[in-house]
Amino acid sequence: MGVVEDSRAGGLDLSPWGKYSVLWGLVHRLLFHLLDAAAVAGELWDRYLTPAQRRVICRGLGLAPAAARREVMFLAGAHDIGKAGRFQMCEPGAWARVSEELRADAGPWRLMRHERASMHTAVELLAEFGYRLGGNSSPAVRAAQTLGSHHGRFLQCDVRGAASPERVRLDLGGPLWQDLRRRYLAQIRYLTGATTPPPRFSAEAAVLVSGLVMAADRLVSQPHVWMGRAMKPASSPLDHWMRTRRPEPEDAEEGWAAAVVTASGLERVELPGVPFTQAHPHTTGPNRMQESVIAHLEPVVKEQGAGILVATDSTGAGKTITGQEAARIFNSHCGTRGMAVLQPTTAIADAAYDNLVAYVAAHQPERAPVSLVHSHSWDSAAYTDERLLEAAGQLTLDDYFDELQDTTGRPEHQVTVPDPFLRGWDRALLAQFTVATIDQALMAVLPVRYSALRMLALSGRTVVLDEVHVATPYMRRLTARLLHWLAAVGTPVVLLSATLSPPVARELVHAYLAGAGLRPGRLDELDVEVPYPGWLFAAARDGAVTRIDPAQAAAHAAATRRRLTVRHHSVRPARLGDAERIVADGERLHHIAEQVRFVLDYGGCVIVVCATVADAQDTFLHLARMPWHRPREELVLLHARFPGHQREAMTRWVRTRLGPAGKRPERLVVVTTSLLDMSLDIDCDLMISDLASLARLLQRAGRLWRFERQWQEQGDTSRRPGWVLESGPQLTVLDPVVDGCTRLPAWWGRGEPDFELHAAAHLLSQPPARDLDLPAQLPGLLQTAHTRIPDELASLHTAYQAELQAHEHLGLEQAVPPPARTGSLADLYRRPTTAAAAPTREGSRPRRLLACYRQPGGTLHLDAAGTLALPDSPRLPAAAIRTVLERTLDVPEDWLADASAHLPDSWRQHALLADLTLLVHDPAAPGPVRFGRHLLHLDPRLGLVHDEAPA
């Protein structure tokens, strides 16, 4: 029979199943599930893919847009063809409904995952349909690997072994099953119109198509989606295919497949054009840098297309707005839509999320979801409890229907709140507007499951990498590989930094242009030195470079000029030990207390940045001895080892008190760590910092008098006390000195490289007090710290260079190959790892700790008062899961090497709870809890306190 006859009622055996519910006894026919995926893929092509993404796919397939769309639909429809085999037997109730003829033809088939079966059986069938079958990069092989990747992993396709026709017939059932698979694929080709095989299949196109197939499969596999179809089965493939286009219910405004995409929140939107001051309401207009980008970047991008923009500017001068305006320009002329803002830490991402939500909402779109993606994003109000239940596989059919229909008391009316589909753990990146930590993006170029879905999500919009100077050499190599791939898939990129060194800027720009296809010789010819302050744009098409006009750069530097005093003080490092110990003159704590005393007596806002959490806790305890007027409001400790709900609340509290608007406190001292280093829009009168690298110290200085110019323009001169106005902005750097030389304390561990700290100490001590003119002097200071190496630091510098090279090599080893060096798509999944264990940063992964308290009866509670029992039930409520997660904190893995506390049974089955370690405080045995040589206890004021037991 031909495909026309097969499309009619009775033409094909439709008894094999694709989806099955044991609870409801529902079967969704396999062919119908495949056609659902094909139809939704077509809608995603039209409404989710951007013109830029479609160009990459069309070019990579060698097909015109209409033919490429049909090909993508066919591949999405063919993704589960491997279920027409032994998979049918995995559910006895569903297997019993398969026709007798097919069950009798089962044969001695081999146990095989259905996605691998899809790949193996497709090779021969695609070759029969006219796909060229040859080496790893031939269209038949790559198309088959695309089918096999729909569960997130690219598989090796051995066309002469397991994927050969002979092995397929041995492994995947008898002739009836092979004939059924052939006729199913032919039917999908017929109904989608995919009759033109692609003459080629590039690696870039394969990754984007695989990501789209994954998204389509996820959408149609949602229980509330397929169960509705299964309840009203069609009589034939043609009838079912036509029903994917008809509205369900009949009075709906759009067809079924279109409605599925609409409900997911994946449809791309165009932000309406608005005046600058409406998009950025806290400004009076663009500054000189932003004026330059608006006036001079736009015509260049309009003519040359996508590329990479590097913008350098002093902290607090408006880089965020510069990045947003650049993204607007790129999206207007490069066929991209939306923005992905990548930040180095979760705290900075939280602040950037609020900013991006405000930016998108200011355009007053009808609907434009903004997602937040990082390891602790469950704390965000943007995500409801559906996400937590999903992680445990606990959502029932009723839950799904409620999620669609019940909007009472929920913030869905807000245009920026993500839709239910976009709240999934690995789907949130698909939102058109996203803020994420850089780790989430780096997983797109690591052998992580669903990495293709991440690349699909990142491409098609402008990617903004903020604070790029923070990346370690290892992360920089991964970032370079990410930029290479982003250029290959036509994605414009914006790099933002206050302290980006010229070598790093050159490395990242070259990585992007290499991904765009520029040869090494051409790259070597390019001058890509970035003005400071200023911007540079390099076009992906030919590497043509455009810079900010020097006169505008000079005018911007003059307009943002800031002077501050940096004072270098030698102090004796010592831990506090006993909270009542008398601190001697010359000690670090004594010097901090002397400076803070001015705040106690005369008011002001001071930030004390400590090298470690232990130093921050010591500093807080020592300063708490002072006679504060309102201790809880005037002295605050903030670091990363508070439970999540406490840390997030305190961070927001500090951002509000020290932000640009609102009432400023009369006096406030914030004792913190590097948590407040970057991208937080706060202002302090005075800053005291432990020794750090010069780049980090200058970054911290960006919080000093950050809003002074703004307040002066507003005529507000009452924000700072008189003593601060007399002294001006000051950064005091505390250098740990022993016997006249810098000696880094042993308890500081391995943070920044030793050479970076010693170089900063050497530079700042000569002279010990200097006035800095920023931004003019910043490039020279950074260059001096890395090029003028004193003799006494030569050995440290040599070791530093060797360490850099080792980390860079490790980064290259971990990353997936670039597109041009990708033969088999399985090369993108060598040394597979999980998202939880992805090596996005060097060093061991942190472990999550949860403090709990044993009550007299032996039960465990989340609070010392015993009001919140540790939840344990076969079906944990979402609210209980959230309550637990909000109280977790990250600690180094080696602290918990000897952990033995047992989790509740129900937690072991939950993806978000199974890896927790319990820190059980027992009133019957007061004191810290011992894990090997590590002593831990959670203090309500200090956070997690760590000590080491005597040897």
Tab-separated table of N, CA, C and O in Angstrom, residues 577-652:
chain	number	residue	atom	x	y	z
A	577	GLY	N	39.393	34.216	67.966
A	577	GLY	CA	39.400	33.170	69.000
A	577	GLY	C	38.302	33.428	69.997
A	577	GLY	O	37.113	33.429	69.664
A	578	ASP	N	38.660	33.680	71.224
A	578	ASP	CA	37.697	34.007	72.272
A	578	ASP	C	37.033	35.345	71.939
A	578	ASP	O	37.701	36.347	71.692
A	579	ALA	N	35.698	35.361	71.941
A	579	ALA	CA	34.957	36.569	71.594
A	579	ALA	C	35.266	37.730	72.530
A	579	ALA	O	35.062	38.893	72.180
A	580	GLU	N	35.762	37.445	73.721
A	580	GLU	CA	36.066	38.507	74.690
A	580	GLU	C	37.548	38.873	74.722
A	580	GLU	O	37.974	39.674	75.548
A	581	ARG	N	38.332	38.305	73.809
A	581	ARG	CA	39.762	38.571	73.813
A	581	ARG	C	40.053	40.041	73.557
A	581	ARG	O	39.397	40.695	72.745
A	582	ILE	N	41.049	40.579	74.242
A	582	ILE	CA	41.489	41.952	74.014
A	582	ILE	C	42.329	41.978	72.739
A	582	ILE	O	43.337	41.272	72.640
A	583	VAL	N	41.907	42.772	71.775
A	583	VAL	CA	42.626	42.868	70.505
A	583	VAL	C	43.737	43.900	70.639
A	583	VAL	O	43.503	45.039	71.052
A	584	ALA	N	44.935	43.519	70.295
A	584	ALA	CA	46.103	44.383	70.478
A	584	ALA	C	46.218	45.413	69.355
A	584	ALA	O	45.695	45.220	68.243
A	585	ASP	N	46.923	46.508	69.649
A	585	ASP	CA	47.220	47.506	68.623
A	585	ASP	C	47.973	46.844	67.472
A	585	ASP	O	48.826	45.974	67.682
A	586	GLY	N	47.667	47.284	66.274
A	586	GLY	CA	48.347	46.748	65.105
A	586	GLY	C	47.652	45.553	64.493
A	586	GLY	O	47.955	45.182	63.353
A	587	GLU	N	46.751	44.926	65.234
A	587	GLU	CA	46.013	43.799	64.661
A	587	GLU	C	44.994	44.302	63.634
A	587	GLU	O	44.512	45.445	63.704
A	588	ARG	N	44.662	43.437	62.722
A	588	ARG	CA	43.662	43.760	61.691
A	588	ARG	C	42.361	44.228	62.321
A	588	ARG	O	41.779	45.245	61.916
A	589	LEU	N	41.864	43.491	63.310
A	589	LEU	CA	40.583	43.834	63.925
A	589	LEU	C	40.641	45.185	64.629
A	589	LEU	O	39.661	45.938	64.631
A	590	HIS	N	41.777	45.510	65.209
A	590	HIS	CA	41.921	46.796	65.887
A	590	HIS	C	41.827	47.941	64.885
A	590	HIS	O	41.146	48.958	65.132
A	591	HIS	N	42.463	47.788	63.752
A	591	HIS	CA	42.441	48.856	62.756
A	591	HIS	C	41.022	49.049	62.212
A	591	HIS	O	40.582	50.192	62.008
A	592	ILE	N	40.309	47.962	61.964
A	592	ILE	CA	38.934	48.079	61.465
A	592	ILE	C	38.067	48.802	62.491
A	592	ILE	O	37.289	49.711	62.153
A	593	ALA	N	38.203	48.425	63.751
A	593	ALA	CA	37.392	49.048	64.801
A	593	ALA	C	37.676	50.542	64.907
A	593	ALA	O	36.752	51.347	65.116
A	594	GLU	N	38.932	50.947	64.754
A	594	GLU	CA	39.271	52.362	64.833
A	594	GLU	C	38.590	53.160	63.726
A	594	GLU	O	38.114	54.276	63.945
A	595	GLN	N	38.535	52.591	62.531
A	595	GLN	CA	37.882	53.305	61.428
A	595	GLN	C	36.372	53.319	61.592
A	595	GLN	O	35.710	54.319	61.295
A	596	VAL	N	35.816	52.239	62.076
A	596	VAL	CA	34.365	52.154	62.234
A	596	VAL	C	33.886	53.073	63.353
A	596	VAL	O	32.727	53.503	63.367
A	597	ARG	N	34.766	53.403	64.280
A	597	ARG	CA	34.365	54.246	65.405
A	597	ARG	C	33.805	55.593	64.933
A	597	ARG	O	32.927	56.173	65.568
A	598	PHE	N	34.298	56.093	63.810
A	598	PHE	CA	33.755	57.341	63.269
A	598	PHE	C	32.269	57.187	62.937
A	598	PHE	O	31.478	58.107	63.126
A	599	VAL	N	31.901	56.032	62.420
A	599	VAL	CA	30.499	55.776	62.093
A	599	VAL	C	29.664	55.758	63.359
A	599	VAL	O	28.556	56.317	63.417
A	600	LEU	N	30.192	55.133	64.380
A	600	LEU	CA	29.464	55.051	65.647
A	600	LEU	C	29.224	56.447	66.221
A	600	LEU	O	28.135	56.748	66.719
A	601	ASP	N	30.223	57.298	66.098
A	601	ASP	CA	30.122	58.628	66.708
A	601	ASP	C	29.412	59.644	65.818
A	601	ASP	O	28.632	60.468	66.310
A	602	TYR	N	29.674	59.578	64.492
A	602	TYR	CA	29.207	60.656	63.629
A	602	TYR	C	28.303	60.186	62.480
A	602	TYR	O	27.863	61.012	61.677
A	603	GLY	N	28.035	58.882	62.379
A	603	GLY	CA	27.168	58.384	61.314
A	603	GLY	C	27.932	58.045	60.048
A	603	GLY	O	29.125	58.335	59.907
A	604	GLY	N	27.225	57.429	59.113
A	604	GLY	CA	27.830	57.047	57.843
A	604	GLY	C	27.569	55.588	57.514
A	604	GLY	O	27.120	54.806	58.360
A	605	CYS	N	27.859	55.240	56.276
A	605	CYS	CA	27.631	53.865	55.801
A	605	CYS	C	28.960	53.290	55.314
A	605	CYS	O	29.588	53.850	54.406
A	606	VAL	N	29.370	52.190	55.918
A	606	VAL	CA	30.675	51.588	55.648
A	606	VAL	C	30.494	50.123	55.280
A	606	VAL	O	29.662	49.424	55.869
A	607	ILE	N	31.271	49.675	54.303
A	607	ILE	CA	31.310	48.254	53.958
A	607	ILE	C	32.698	47.732	54.301
A	607	ILE	O	33.714	48.314	53.895
A	608	VAL	N	32.734	46.657	55.070
A	608	VAL	CA	33.985	45.987	55.425
A	608	VAL	C	34.001	44.658	54.684
A	608	VAL	O	33.172	43.778	54.956
A	609	VAL	N	34.927	44.511	53.740
A	609	VAL	CA	34.994	43.302	52.918
A	609	VAL	C	36.120	42.423	53.436
A	609	VAL	O	37.291	42.825	53.434
A	610	CYS	N	35.775	41.217	53.863
A	610	CYS	CA	36.737	40.302	54.478
A	610	CYS	C	37.140	39.206	53.495
A	610	CYS	O	36.374	38.828	52.604
A	611	ALA	N	38.312	38.682	53.712
A	611	ALA	CA	38.851	37.678	52.792
A	611	ALA	C	38.119	36.353	52.887
A	611	ALA	O	37.990	35.632	51.897
A	612	THR	N	37.651	35.990	54.075
A	612	THR	CA	36.986	34.706	54.276
A	612	THR	C	35.760	34.896	55.151
A	612	THR	O	35.598	35.932	55.822
A	613	VAL	N	34.907	33.895	55.151
A	613	VAL	CA	33.730	33.920	56.026
A	613	VAL	C	34.170	33.953	57.483
A	613	VAL	O	33.596	34.675	58.305
A	614	ALA	N	35.211	33.196	57.824
A	614	ALA	CA	35.692	33.181	59.212
A	614	ALA	C	36.153	34.567	59.646
A	614	ALA	O	35.862	35.014	60.761
A	615	ASP	N	36.873	35.282	58.768
A	615	ASP	CA	37.296	36.642	59.099
A	615	ASP	C	36.091	37.565	59.251
A	615	ASP	O	36.081	38.458	60.107
A	616	ALA	N	35.073	37.385	58.415
A	616	ALA	CA	33.872	38.213	58.518
A	616	ALA	C	33.169	37.970	59.853
A	616	ALA	O	32.701	38.914	60.508
A	617	GLN	N	33.103	36.713	60.271
A	617	GLN	CA	32.454	36.408	61.552
A	617	GLN	C	33.244	36.995	62.716
A	617	GLN	O	32.664	37.571	63.651
A	618	ASP	N	34.568	36.883	62.677
A	618	ASP	CA	35.410	37.494	63.714
A	618	ASP	C	35.210	39.005	63.754
A	618	ASP	O	35.088	39.607	64.830
A	619	THR	N	35.204	39.624	62.586
A	619	THR	CA	35.056	41.081	62.515
A	619	THR	C	33.717	41.515	63.087
A	619	THR	O	33.628	42.489	63.848
A	620	PHE	N	32.669	40.793	62.731
A	620	PHE	CA	31.336	41.127	63.243
A	620	PHE	C	31.298	41.014	64.770
A	620	PHE	O	30.787	41.906	65.466
A	621	LEU	N	31.834	39.930	65.300
A	621	LEU	CA	31.820	39.739	66.759
A	621	LEU	C	32.605	40.839	67.463
A	621	LEU	O	32.188	41.345	68.517
A	622	HIS	N	33.736	41.223	66.886
A	622	HIS	CA	34.542	42.269	67.515
A	622	HIS	C	33.821	43.622	67.466
A	622	HIS	O	33.788	44.357	68.476
A	623	LEU	N	33.246	43.964	66.318
A	623	LEU	CA	32.549	45.242	66.204
A	623	LEU	C	31.261	45.266	67.025
A	623	LEU	O	30.813	46.340	67.452
A	624	ALA	N	30.677	44.093	67.256
A	624	ALA	CA	29.428	44.043	68.039
A	624	ALA	C	29.644	44.466	69.481
A	624	ALA	O	28.677	44.766	70.196
A	625	ARG	N	30.900	44.510	69.968
A	625	ARG	CA	31.173	44.970	71.335
A	625	ARG	C	30.916	46.477	71.492
A	625	ARG	O	30.734	46.963	72.596
A	626	MET	N	30.927	47.202	70.378
A	626	MET	CA	30.765	48.650	70.449
A	626	MET	C	29.337	49.008	70.877
A	626	MET	O	28.399	48.261	70.614
A	627	PRO	N	29.163	50.180	71.470
A	627	PRO	CA	27.836	50.575	71.973
A	627	PRO	C	26.948	51.142	70.859
A	627	PRO	O	26.744	52.359	70.749
A	628	TRP	N	26.402	50.263	70.003
A	628	TRP	CA	25.544	50.707	68.909
A	628	TRP	C	24.203	51.215	69.442
A	628	TRP	O	23.703	50.722	70.447
A	629	HIS	N	23.609	52.165	68.728
A	629	HIS	CA	22.310	52.692	69.122
A	629	HIS	C	21.221	51.649	68.867
A	629	HIS	O	20.377	51.389	69.713
A	630	ARG	N	21.234	51.061	67.664
A	630	ARG	CA	20.287	49.996	67.287
A	630	ARG	C	21.104	48.867	66.635
A	630	ARG	O	21.242	48.821	65.408
A	631	PRO	N	21.629	47.994	67.462
A	631	PRO	CA	22.607	47.013	66.957
A	631	PRO	C	22.131	46.214	65.745
A	631	PRO	O	22.896	46.003	64.802
A	632	ARG	N	20.897	45.767	65.753
A	632	ARG	CA	20.430	44.897	64.671
A	632	ARG	C	20.272	45.637	63.351
A	632	ARG	O	20.257	45.014	62.286
A	633	GLU	N	20.109	46.946	63.399
A	633	GLU	CA	19.908	47.722	62.175
A	633	GLU	C	21.168	48.458	61.745
A	633	GLU	O	21.239	48.939	60.611
A	634	GLU	N	22.154	48.561	62.617
A	634	GLU	CA	23.336	49.353	62.308
A	634	GLU	C	24.578	48.506	62.038
A	634	GLU	O	25.545	49.013	61.455
A	635	LEU	N	24.556	47.260	62.426
A	635	LEU	CA	25.683	46.358	62.180
A	635	LEU	C	25.132	45.065	61.597
A	635	LEU	O	24.342	44.368	62.244
A	636	VAL	N	25.536	44.765	60.363
A	636	VAL	CA	24.961	43.635	59.626
A	636	VAL	C	26.091	42.738	59.139
A	636	VAL	O	27.119	43.225	58.642
A	637	LEU	N	25.892	41.442	59.263
A	637	LEU	CA	26.829	40.452	58.727
A	637	LEU	C	26.162	39.764	57.540
A	637	LEU	O	25.033	39.279	57.648
A	638	LEU	N	26.850	39.716	56.420
A	638	LEU	CA	26.287	39.109	55.209
A	638	LEU	C	27.379	38.330	54.487
A	638	LEU	O	28.403	38.891	54.078
A	639	HIS	N	27.166	37.031	54.362
A	639	HIS	CA	28.101	36.187	53.610
A	639	HIS	C	27.347	34.997	53.038
A	639	HIS	O	26.138	34.848	53.253
A	640	ALA	N	28.055	34.148	52.313
A	640	ALA	CA	27.400	33.077	51.558
A	640	ALA	C	27.013	31.883	52.409
A	640	ALA	O	26.301	30.998	51.914
A	641	ARG	N	27.441	31.821	53.678
A	641	ARG	CA	27.149	30.631	54.479
A	641	ARG	C	26.039	30.880	55.486
A	641	ARG	O	26.055	30.355	56.589
A	642	PHE	N	25.090	31.696	55.085
A	642	PHE	CA	23.802	31.740	55.758
A	642	PHE	C	22.837	30.862	54.971
A	642	PHE	O	22.973	30.721	53.748
A	643	PRO	N	21.844	30.262	55.625
A	643	PRO	CA	20.813	29.553	54.864
A	643	PRO	C	20.198	30.466	53.809
A	643	PRO	O	20.113	31.696	53.998
A	644	GLY	N	19.769	29.870	52.706
A	644	GLY	CA	19.334	30.641	51.553
A	644	GLY	C	18.306	31.705	51.851
A	644	GLY	O	18.435	32.849	51.393
A	645	HIS	N	17.257	31.376	52.613
A	645	HIS	CA	16.201	32.356	52.852
A	645	HIS	C	16.730	33.541	53.656
A	645	HIS	O	16.316	34.685	53.444
A	646	GLN	N	17.674	33.283	54.555
A	646	GLN	CA	18.260	34.356	55.349
A	646	GLN	C	19.173	35.228	54.484
A	646	GLN	O	19.122	36.464	54.542
A	647	ARG	N	19.989	34.581	53.670
A	647	ARG	CA	20.948	35.315	52.835
A	647	ARG	C	20.224	36.191	51.815
A	647	ARG	O	20.585	37.361	51.619
A	648	GLU	N	19.208	35.640	51.163
A	648	GLU	CA	18.490	36.420	50.158
A	648	GLU	C	17.794	37.612	50.785
A	648	GLU	O	17.802	38.712	50.238
A	649	ALA	N	17.182	37.403	51.949
A	649	ALA	CA	16.487	38.508	52.619
A	649	ALA	C	17.471	39.604	53.034
A	649	ALA	O	17.196	40.803	52.864
A	650	MET	N	18.627	39.211	53.563
A	650	MET	CA	19.614	40.207	53.993
A	650	MET	C	20.207	40.951	52.798
A	650	MET	O	20.455	42.157	52.872
A	651	THR	N	20.440	40.239	51.698
A	651	THR	CA	20.979	40.906	50.513
A	651	THR	C	20.018	41.961	50.005
A	651	THR	O	20.413	43.087	49.672
A	652	ARG	N	18.744	41.617	49.934
A	652	ARG	CA	17.748	42.595	49.480
A	652	ARG	C	17.658	43.760	50.457
A	652	ARG	O	17.458	44.901	50.054
